[in-house]
Amino acid sequence: MPTEPSFLSAPLDAIPKNIDLPFPVYVTVAGKKTCLRNAGEKLTNDRLKTLEKKIDTVFIPSESWNLFLDYLEKNGESETNNPTQTAKSLHALLFAYTKHMERMREVQRNNVTRLRTLAYDLVNVTFENPQITAELLKRYKDHSVYFANHSVNMALYAIALGKKLKFTNSELKSLAFACLVANIGNALLPEELLYRNGKLTESEWKLIRGHSHQGAELLEYLDAPEEVITVARQHHERMDGQGYPFGLKGKDIHPFAKICAIADVYDALISQKPYGEPPLTPEQAILTMQGMHGKFDPDILTMIGTA
Ligand SMILES: [Fe+2]
């Protein structure tokens, strides 16, 4: 097993300025992690000026990550009428929990429970304030860390598709939660494999393909709702029976898993990944998916272009 990374990344946005914080913050300077401020210190104005121009990601030592989550919980949810501010707070919380889920080998039950309520917040803001949704999508598009962003993007696209399919509010919340944790099985894979910029052997592909089944088992252990477990297990099944882990065909795949599959592939195609091809435009992505004949539910796929 590789050694656990000693830092976890977070958006710079999530770190308030001119306030003492109970955890240290690092940045990467010339490829090296450099301490920006120690626990209990403030940033200087000079330092901030340099940062705002050049850096969008900071690093928190793994052992301080729970202090960081506690801080976000206490300070991130203040009621505000400012869409940018609300999007910023929700982004910081969603990012922290999805990132935590991705990097930690032991996913804690309360983290998954918290992601469920954040999925509910996500659905609520898409109804109450489209401006916040737009801000969130922008933030997730801009940010450089792929896997944590991908989970939230999947949830946002799935909510948009679910709305077009006239899902109830409670169905949308369940769908959003399912998409946020559909790839939780990645937390059980060696990190080096997830971010590998090179060829994978057949046995490594087998390990990666195991993330849907293993994720479902983990969610079962964490007492997630049945349909959320089903989506994790089935989000790589394909309508023509050529997916995994079971090769299920169209009618046997849960409708939420069909939506999650489309949101998953669509976001993967249009995003800059840590490996592989450069991103496609939304139009190119839709054409590519339509060209994969029989893989996706055609009725839902036609909706992604207008979602
Ligand atoms: Fe997946």
PDB file of C-alpha atoms and ligand atoms in Angstrom, residues 183 211 235-236 264, ligand 1:
ATOM      1  CA  ASN A 183     -17.692   6.861  -6.729  1.00  0.00           C
ATOM      2  CA  HIS A 211     -14.905   0.582  -7.360  1.00  0.00           C
ATOM      3  CA  HIS A 235     -23.519   3.520 -12.382  1.00  0.00           C
ATOM      4  CA  HIS A 236     -21.198   1.736 -14.829  1.00  0.00           C
ATOM      5  CA  ASP A 264     -20.741  10.843 -14.958  1.00  0.00           C
TER       6      ASP A 264
HETATM    7 FE    FE B   1     -17.491   5.350 -11.266  1.00  0.00          FE
END
